[in-house]
Coordinates of C-alpha atoms and ligand atoms in Angstrom, one line a residue:
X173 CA -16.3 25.0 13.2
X174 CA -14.0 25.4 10.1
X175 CA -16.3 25.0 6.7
X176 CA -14.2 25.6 3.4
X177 CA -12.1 23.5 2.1
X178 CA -9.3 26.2 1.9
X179 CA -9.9 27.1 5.9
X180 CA -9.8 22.5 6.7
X181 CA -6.4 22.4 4.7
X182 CA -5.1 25.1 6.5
X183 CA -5.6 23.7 9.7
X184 CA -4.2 20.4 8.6
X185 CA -1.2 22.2 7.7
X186 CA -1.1 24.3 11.3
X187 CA -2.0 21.5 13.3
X188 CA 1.4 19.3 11.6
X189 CA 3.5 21.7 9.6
X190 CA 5.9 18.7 9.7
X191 CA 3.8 16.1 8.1
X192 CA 3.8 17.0 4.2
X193 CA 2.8 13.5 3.4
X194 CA 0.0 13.4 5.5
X195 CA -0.8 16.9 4.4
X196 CA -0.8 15.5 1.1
X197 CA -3.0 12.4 1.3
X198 CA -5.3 14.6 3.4
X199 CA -5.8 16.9 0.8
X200 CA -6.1 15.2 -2.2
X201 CA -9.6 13.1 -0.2
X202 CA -10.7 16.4 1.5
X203 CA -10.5 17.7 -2.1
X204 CA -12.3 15.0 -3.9
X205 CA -14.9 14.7 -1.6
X206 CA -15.7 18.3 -1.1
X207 CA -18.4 18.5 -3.7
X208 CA -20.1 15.2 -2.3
X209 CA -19.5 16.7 1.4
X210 CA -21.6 20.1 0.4
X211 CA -24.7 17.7 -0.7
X212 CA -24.5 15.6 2.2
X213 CA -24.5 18.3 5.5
X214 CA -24.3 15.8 7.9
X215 CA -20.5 14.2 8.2
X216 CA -19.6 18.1 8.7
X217 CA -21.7 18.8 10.9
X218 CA -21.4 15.3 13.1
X219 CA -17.3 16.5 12.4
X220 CA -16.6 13.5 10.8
X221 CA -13.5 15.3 8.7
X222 CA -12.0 15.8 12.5
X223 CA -12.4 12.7 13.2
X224 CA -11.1 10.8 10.3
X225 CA -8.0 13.4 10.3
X226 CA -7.0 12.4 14.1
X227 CA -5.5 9.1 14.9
X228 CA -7.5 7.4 17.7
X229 CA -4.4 6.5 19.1
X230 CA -0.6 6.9 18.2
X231 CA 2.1 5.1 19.7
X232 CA 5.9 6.1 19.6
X233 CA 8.7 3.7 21.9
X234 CA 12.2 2.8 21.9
X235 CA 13.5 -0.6 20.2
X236 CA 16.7 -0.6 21.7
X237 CA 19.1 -3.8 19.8
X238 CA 22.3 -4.8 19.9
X239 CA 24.5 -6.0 16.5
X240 CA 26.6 -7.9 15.7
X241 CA 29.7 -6.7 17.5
X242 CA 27.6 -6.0 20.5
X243 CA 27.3 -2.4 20.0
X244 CA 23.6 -0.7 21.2
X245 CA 21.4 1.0 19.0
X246 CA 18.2 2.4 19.5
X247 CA 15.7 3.4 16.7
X248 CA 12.0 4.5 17.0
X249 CA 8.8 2.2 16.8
X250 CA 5.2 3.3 16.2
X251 CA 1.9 2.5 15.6
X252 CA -0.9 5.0 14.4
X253 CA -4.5 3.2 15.0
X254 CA -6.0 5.5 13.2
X255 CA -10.0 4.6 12.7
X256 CA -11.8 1.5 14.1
X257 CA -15.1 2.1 13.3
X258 CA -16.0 -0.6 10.6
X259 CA -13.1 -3.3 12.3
X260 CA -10.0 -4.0 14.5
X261 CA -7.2 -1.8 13.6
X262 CA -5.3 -2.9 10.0
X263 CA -2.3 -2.6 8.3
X264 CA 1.4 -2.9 7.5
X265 CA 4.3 -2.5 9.3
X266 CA 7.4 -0.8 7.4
X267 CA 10.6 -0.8 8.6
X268 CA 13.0 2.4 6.1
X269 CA 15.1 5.1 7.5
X270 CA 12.2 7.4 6.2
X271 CA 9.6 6.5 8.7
X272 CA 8.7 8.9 10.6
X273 CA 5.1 9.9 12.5
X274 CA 4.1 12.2 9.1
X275 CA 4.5 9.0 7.1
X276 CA 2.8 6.7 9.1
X277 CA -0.3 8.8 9.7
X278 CA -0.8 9.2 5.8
X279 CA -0.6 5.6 5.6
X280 CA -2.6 5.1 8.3
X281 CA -5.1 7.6 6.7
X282 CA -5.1 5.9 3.3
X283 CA -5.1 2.8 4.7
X284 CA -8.9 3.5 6.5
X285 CA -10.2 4.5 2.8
X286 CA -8.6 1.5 1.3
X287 CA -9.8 -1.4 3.8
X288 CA -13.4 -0.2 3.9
X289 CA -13.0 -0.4 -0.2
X290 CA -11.9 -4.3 0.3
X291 CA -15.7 -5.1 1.5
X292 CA -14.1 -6.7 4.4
X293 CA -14.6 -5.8 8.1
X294 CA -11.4 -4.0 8.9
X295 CA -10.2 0.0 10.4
X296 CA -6.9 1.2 9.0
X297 CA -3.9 1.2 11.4
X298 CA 0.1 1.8 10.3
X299 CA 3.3 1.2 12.1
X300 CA 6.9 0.7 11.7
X301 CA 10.3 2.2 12.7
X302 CA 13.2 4.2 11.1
X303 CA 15.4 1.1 11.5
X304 CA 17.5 -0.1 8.0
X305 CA 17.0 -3.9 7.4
X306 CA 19.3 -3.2 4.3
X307 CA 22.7 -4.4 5.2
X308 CA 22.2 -6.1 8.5
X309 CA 22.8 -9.7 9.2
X310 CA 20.1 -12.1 9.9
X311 CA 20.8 -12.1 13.5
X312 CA 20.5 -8.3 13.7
X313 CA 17.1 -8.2 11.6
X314 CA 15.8 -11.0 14.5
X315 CA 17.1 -9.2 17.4
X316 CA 15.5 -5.6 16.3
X317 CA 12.3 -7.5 15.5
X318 CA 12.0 -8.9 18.9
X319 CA 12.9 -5.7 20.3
X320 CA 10.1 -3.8 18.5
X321 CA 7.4 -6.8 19.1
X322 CA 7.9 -7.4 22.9
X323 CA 6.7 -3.6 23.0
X324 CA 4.3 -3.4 20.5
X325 CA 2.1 -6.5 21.6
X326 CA 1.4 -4.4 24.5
X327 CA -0.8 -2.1 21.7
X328 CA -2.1 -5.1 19.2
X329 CA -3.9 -8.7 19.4
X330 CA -6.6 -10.2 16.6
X331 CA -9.4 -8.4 17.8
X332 CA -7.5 -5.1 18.3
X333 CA -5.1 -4.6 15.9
X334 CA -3.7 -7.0 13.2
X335 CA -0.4 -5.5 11.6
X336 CA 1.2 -7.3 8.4
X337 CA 4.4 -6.4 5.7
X338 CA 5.0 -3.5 3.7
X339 CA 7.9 -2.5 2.8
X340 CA 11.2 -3.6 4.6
X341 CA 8.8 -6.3 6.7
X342 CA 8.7 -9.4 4.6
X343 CA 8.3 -13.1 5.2
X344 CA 11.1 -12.9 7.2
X345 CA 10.5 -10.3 9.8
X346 CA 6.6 -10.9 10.1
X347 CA 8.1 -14.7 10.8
X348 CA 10.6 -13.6 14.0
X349 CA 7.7 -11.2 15.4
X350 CA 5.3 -13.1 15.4
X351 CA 7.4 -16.1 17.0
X352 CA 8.1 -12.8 19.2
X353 CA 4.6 -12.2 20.5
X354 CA 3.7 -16.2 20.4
X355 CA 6.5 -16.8 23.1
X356 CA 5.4 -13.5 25.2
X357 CA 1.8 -14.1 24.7
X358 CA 1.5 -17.9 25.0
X359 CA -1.1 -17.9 22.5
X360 CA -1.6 -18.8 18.7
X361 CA -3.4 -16.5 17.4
X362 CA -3.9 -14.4 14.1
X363 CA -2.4 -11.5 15.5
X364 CA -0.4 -10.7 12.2
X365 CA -0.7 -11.6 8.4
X366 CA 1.6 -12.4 5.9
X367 CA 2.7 -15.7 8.2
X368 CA 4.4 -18.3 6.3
X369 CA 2.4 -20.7 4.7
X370 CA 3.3 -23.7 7.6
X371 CA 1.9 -21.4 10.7
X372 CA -1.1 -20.3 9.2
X373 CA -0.1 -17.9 6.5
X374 CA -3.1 -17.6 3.7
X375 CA -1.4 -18.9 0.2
X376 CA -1.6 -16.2 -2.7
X377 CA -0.8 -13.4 0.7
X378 CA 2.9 -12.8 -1.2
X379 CA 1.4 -12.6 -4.6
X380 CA -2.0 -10.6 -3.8
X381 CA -0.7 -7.2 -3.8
X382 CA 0.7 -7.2 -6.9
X383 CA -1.9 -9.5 -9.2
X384 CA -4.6 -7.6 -7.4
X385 CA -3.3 -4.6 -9.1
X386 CA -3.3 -6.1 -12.4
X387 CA -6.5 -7.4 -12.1
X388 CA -7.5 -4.1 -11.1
X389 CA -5.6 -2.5 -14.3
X390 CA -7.8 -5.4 -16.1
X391 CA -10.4 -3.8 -15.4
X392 CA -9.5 -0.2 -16.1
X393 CA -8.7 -1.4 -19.3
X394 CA -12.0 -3.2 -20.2
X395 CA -13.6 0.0 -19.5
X396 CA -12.1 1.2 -22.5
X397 CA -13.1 -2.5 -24.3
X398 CA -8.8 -3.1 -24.0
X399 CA -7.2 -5.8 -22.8
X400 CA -3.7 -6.5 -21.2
X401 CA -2.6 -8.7 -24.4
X402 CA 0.4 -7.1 -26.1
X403 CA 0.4 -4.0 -23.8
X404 CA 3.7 -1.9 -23.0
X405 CA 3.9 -2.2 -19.2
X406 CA 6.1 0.0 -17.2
X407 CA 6.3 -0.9 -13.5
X408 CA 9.2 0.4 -11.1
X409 CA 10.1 -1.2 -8.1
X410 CA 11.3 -4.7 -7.6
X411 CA 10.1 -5.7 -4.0
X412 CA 6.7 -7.9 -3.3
X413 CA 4.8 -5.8 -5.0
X414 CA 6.5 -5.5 -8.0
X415 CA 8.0 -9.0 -8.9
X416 CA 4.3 -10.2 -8.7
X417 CA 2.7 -7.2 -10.7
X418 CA 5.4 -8.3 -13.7
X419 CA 4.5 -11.9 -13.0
X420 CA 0.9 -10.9 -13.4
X421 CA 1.4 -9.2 -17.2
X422 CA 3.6 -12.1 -18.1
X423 CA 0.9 -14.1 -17.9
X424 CA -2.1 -12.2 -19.3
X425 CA 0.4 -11.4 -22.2
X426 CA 1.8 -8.2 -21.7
X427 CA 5.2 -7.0 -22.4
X428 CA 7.2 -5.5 -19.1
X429 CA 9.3 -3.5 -19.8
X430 CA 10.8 -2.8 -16.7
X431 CA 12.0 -2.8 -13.0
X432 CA 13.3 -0.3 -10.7
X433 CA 15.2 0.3 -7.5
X434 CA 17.1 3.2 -5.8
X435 CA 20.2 2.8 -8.0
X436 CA 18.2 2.9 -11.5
X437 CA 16.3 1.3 -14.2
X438 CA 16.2 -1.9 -15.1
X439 CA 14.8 -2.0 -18.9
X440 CA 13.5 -4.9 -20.7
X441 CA 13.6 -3.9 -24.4
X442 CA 11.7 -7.0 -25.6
X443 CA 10.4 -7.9 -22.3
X444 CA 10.8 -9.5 -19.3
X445 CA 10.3 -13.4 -19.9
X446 CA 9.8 -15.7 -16.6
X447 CA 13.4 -16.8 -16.3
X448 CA 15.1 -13.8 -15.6
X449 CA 11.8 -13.1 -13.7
X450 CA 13.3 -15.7 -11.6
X451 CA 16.7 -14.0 -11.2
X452 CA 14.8 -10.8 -10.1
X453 CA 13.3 -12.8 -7.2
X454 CA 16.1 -14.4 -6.1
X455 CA 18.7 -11.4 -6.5
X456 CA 15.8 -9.5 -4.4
X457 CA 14.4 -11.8 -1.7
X458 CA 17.6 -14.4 -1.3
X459 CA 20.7 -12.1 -1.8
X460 CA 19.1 -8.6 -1.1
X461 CA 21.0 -7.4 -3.7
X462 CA 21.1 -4.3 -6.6
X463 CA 18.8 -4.7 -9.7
X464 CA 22.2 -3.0 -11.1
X465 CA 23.9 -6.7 -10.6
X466 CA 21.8 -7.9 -14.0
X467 CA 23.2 -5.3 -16.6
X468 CA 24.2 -7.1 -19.3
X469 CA 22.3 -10.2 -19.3
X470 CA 20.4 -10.8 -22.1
X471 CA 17.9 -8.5 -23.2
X472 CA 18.4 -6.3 -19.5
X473 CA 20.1 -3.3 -19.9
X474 CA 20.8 -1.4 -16.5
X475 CA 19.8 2.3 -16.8
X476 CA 21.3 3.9 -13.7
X477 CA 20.1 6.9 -11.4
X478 CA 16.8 6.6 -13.3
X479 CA 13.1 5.9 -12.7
X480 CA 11.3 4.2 -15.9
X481 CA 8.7 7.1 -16.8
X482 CA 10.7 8.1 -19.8
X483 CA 9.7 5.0 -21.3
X484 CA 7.4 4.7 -24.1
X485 CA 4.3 2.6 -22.4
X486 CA 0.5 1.9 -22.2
X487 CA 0.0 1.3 -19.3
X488 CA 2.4 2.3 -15.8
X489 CA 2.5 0.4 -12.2
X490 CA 4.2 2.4 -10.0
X491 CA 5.0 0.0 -7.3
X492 CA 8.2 1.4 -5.3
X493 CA 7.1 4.3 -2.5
X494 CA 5.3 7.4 -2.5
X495 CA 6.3 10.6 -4.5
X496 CA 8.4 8.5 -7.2
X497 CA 6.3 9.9 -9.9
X498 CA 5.8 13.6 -10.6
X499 CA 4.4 16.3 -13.0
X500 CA 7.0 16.2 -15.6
X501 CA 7.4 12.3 -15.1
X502 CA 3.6 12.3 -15.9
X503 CA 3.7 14.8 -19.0
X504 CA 6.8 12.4 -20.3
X505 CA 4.0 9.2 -20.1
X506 CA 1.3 11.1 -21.5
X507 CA 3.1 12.6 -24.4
X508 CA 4.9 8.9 -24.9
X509 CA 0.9 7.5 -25.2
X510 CA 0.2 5.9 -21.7
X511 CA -3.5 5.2 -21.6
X512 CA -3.9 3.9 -17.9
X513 CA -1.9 4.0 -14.7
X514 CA -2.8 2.0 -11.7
X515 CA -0.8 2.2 -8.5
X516 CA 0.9 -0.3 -6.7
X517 CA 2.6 1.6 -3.9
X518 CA 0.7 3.8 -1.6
X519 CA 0.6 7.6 -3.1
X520 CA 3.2 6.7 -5.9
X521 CA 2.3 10.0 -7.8
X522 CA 2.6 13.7 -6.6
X523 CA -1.1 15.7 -6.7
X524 CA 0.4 17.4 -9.6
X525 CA 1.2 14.5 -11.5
X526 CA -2.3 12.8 -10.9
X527 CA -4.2 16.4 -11.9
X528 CA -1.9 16.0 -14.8
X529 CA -3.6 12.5 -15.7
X530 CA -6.9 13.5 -14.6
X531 CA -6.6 16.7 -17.1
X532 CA -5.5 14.1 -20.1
X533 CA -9.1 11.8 -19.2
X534 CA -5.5 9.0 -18.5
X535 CA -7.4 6.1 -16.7
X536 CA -5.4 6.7 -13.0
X537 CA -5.9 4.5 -10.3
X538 CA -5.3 5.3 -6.7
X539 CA -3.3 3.1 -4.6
X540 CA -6.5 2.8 -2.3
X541 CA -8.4 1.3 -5.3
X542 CA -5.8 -0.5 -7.4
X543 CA -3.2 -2.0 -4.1
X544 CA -6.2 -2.8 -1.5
X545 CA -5.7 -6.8 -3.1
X546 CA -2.6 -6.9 -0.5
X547 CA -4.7 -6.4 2.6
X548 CA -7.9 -8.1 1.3
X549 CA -5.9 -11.3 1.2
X550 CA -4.8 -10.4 4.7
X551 CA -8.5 -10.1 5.6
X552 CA -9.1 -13.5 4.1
X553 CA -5.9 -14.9 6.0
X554 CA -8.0 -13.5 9.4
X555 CA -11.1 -15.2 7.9
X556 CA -8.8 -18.8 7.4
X557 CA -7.3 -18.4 11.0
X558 CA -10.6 -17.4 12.9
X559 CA -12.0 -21.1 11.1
X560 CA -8.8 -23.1 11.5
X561 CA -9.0 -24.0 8.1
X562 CA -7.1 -23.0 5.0
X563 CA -8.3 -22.4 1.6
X564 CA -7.0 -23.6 -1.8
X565 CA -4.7 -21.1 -4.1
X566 CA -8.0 -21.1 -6.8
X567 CA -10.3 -20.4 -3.7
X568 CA -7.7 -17.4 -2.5
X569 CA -7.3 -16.2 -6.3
X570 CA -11.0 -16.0 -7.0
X571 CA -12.2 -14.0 -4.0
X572 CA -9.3 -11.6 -4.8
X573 CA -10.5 -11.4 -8.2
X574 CA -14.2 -10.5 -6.8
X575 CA -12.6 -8.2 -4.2
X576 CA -10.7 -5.9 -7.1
X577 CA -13.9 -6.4 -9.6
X578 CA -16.0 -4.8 -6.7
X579 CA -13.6 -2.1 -5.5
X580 CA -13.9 -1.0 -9.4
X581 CA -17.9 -1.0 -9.8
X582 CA -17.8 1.1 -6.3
X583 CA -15.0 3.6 -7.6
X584 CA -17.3 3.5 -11.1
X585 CA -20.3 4.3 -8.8
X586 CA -19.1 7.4 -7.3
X587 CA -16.5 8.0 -9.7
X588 CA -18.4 8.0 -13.5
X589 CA -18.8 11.5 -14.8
X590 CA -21.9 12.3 -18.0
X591 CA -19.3 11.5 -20.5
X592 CA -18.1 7.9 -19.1
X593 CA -15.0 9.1 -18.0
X594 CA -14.4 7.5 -14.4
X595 CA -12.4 9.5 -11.8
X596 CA -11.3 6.7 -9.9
X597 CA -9.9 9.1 -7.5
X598 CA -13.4 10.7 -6.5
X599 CA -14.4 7.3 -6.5
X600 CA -12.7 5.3 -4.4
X601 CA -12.5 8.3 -1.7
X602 CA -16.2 8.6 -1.5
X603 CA -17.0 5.4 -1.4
X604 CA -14.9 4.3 1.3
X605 CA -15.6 7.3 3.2
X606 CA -19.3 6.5 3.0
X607 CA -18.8 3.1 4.5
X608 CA -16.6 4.2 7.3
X609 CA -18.3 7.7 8.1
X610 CA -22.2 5.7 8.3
X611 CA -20.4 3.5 10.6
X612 CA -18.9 6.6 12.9
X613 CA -22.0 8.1 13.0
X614 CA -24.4 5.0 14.0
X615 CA -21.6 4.8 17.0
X616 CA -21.9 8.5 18.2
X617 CA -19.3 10.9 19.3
X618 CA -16.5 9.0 19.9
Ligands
LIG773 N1 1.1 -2.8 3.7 C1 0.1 -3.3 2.8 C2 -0.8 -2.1 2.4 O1 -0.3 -1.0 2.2 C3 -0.7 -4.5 3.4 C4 -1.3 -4.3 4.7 C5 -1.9 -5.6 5.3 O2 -1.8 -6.6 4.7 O3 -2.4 -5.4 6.5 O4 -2.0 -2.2 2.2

């Protein structure tokens, strides 16, 4: 059996030389849990880190689809069902030319920590293909959708494995697979969330990523007796995640000061107010168009081939993919005054950069911790189906808000140093490990 940390990273690294991103997520928990690992024998001896590192299942197939002008493509589909020892198999689905297996197992893998942090019955599962939804018609997005679901609902069902959005699978996609596996199945069932709100979607699901995040940056902040009023808020990204994140500050009282997408910066000198909040959504979601197409309105200023670190802020949401924040962009916040960063994309910030914020005591939120309100909301949409019933927005709203408040006592509780300081990375990895590894080893070797 391997027992350093040095000689388990090095096997990671053998095993998939090809998978830096899971490499990565692996060793930043293998890292922070080391010290905890040592006091409690057991989970290495029981070889719970082999375990939680191997996928209990991983599925790869053709999607073959045909456009527009009837020519055949084929792209790649997956799911990784990666741990379902506390629950069914959960998570997104993301459709980006970047997918690939590396990516969907450290999404997968963060995706187990973060769903046992939620409090709610669930495993962690991934999938998605390398197919583009950027530039393709309607009719194309349907027909690759169908494609991917007639094979995958050979792998999922509701008491299986429930996938949902993330990014490139919005409203729209989730709606034309699940009418996908309805037809094939011949059942109505809760096999994915993120439905629309007239076939049994939960309400607050589009909003809950992004306001859990703030919530969960609420209360960073109180931690330091600080509130969001008047804050500098940097966010980048301008999908789901982001556009409600903004809306979120708006409304506590903080000042945005910007969005972001592949092309550049947009930048909000005096803040983003709710109307061109508004033109954000619907240049995003209705035209799928480039933030770029704002420059020039008033107060927006279009800052291109840039990310927003180099802004002066308090507070940073990194909401757009993983990797888009790194040492020197972390050095720029912290020198510029940044107090607290909470992420809304999944592993936003290279390990350097979050060392870096570690080092300055910067309050730094994993995306485990601070985006788990996206998928807790999901939980609550399986809760609503399983009943037939639907709750009320303030109903939806205030167990999200109990959902983030816990996640931070449980990343307190594992996380709080002598001095106060909370690592919510050590945290939030040991306490969801705890929940999932007590779990694997009530249920034996399996
Ligand atoms: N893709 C989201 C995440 O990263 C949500 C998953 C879900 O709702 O199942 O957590």
């Amino acid at each position: 059996m391997t027992d350093t940390l040095s000689s388990y990273l090095a096997s990671i690294r053998k095993k998939d030389p090809d998978q830096p991103e899971f490499q990565q997520a692996a060793e930043e928990v293998l890292t922070s849990l080391w010290p905890f690992l040592q006091d409690n024998p057991a989970y290495l001896s029981q070889g719970i880190l082999e375990r939680l590192l191997e996928p209990e299942r991983s599925i790869t197939f053709r999607v073959p689809w045909t456009d527009d002008q009837g020519k055949v493509h084929v792209n790649r589909g997956y799911r990784v069902q990666m741990n379902s020892a506390i629950g069914p198999y959960k998570g997104g689905l993301r459709f980006h030319p970047s997918v690939n297996l590396g990516v969907l197992k450290f999404l997968a893998f963060e995706q187990v920590f973060k769903n046992a942090l939620t409090t709610l019955p669930m495993g962690g599962g991934k999938g998605g293909s390398d197919f583009d939804p950027k530039g393709k018609s309607d009719s194309e997005v349907m027909r690759f959708c169908q494609s991917f679901m007639t094979e995958l609902s050979r792998h999922i069902g509701a008491n299986l494995d429930i996938p949902a959005g993330d990014i490139g699978v919005g409203a729209r996609e989730v709606g034309y697979m699940y009418g996908q596996y309805k037809r094939m199945r011949n059942e109505f069932t809760s096999v994915l969330t993120g439905k629309g709100q007239t076939y049994g979607g939960s309400l607050m699901r589009p909003e809950a990523t992004g306001f859990g995040c703030v919530y969960f940056a609420e209360q960073m902040l109180k931690s330091r007796d600080k509130s969001l009023d008047g804050l500098r808020v940097v966010i980048s990204g301008a999908g789901n995640v982001a556009q409600y994140a903004a809306l979120k500050v708006i409304q506590l009282g903080g000042l945005v000061l910007s969005l972001s997408d592949s092309g550049g910066t947009l930048h909000f000198a005096d803040g983003l107010d709710e109307a061109t909040w508004k033109k954000v959504v619907k240049l995003k979601n209705q035209e799928r168009g480039r933030l770029e197409a704002l420059d020039g309105q008033p107060g927006v200023q279009f800052i291109a081939n840039s990310t927003p670190w180099h802004l002066s802020c308090d507070l940073a949401l990194p909401c757009a993919t993983q990797n888009e924040l790194d040492e020197d962009d972390a050095r720029k916040l912290i020198d510029n005054g940044c107090i607290a960063v909470a992420e809304g994309a999944n592993m936003p910030c290279t390990l350097a950069a979050a060392d870096l914020f570690l080092e300055h005591k910067t309050l730094y939120a994993p995306g485990k911790a601070a985006n788990a309100g996206g998928v807790a909301v999901s939980g609550l949409e399986m809760s609503q189906n399983a009943m037939r019933l639907s709750w009320t927005e303030e109903e939806v709203d205030q167990k999200l808000h109990e959902i983030m408040e816990s996640i931070h006592n449980a990343c307190s509780h594992y996380g709080k140093d002598e001095e106060g300081f909370i690592n919510y990375v050590k945290g939030a990895n040991i306490a969801g490990f705890v929940k999932v590894a007590d779990a694997m080893l009530a249920q034996g070797i399996v």
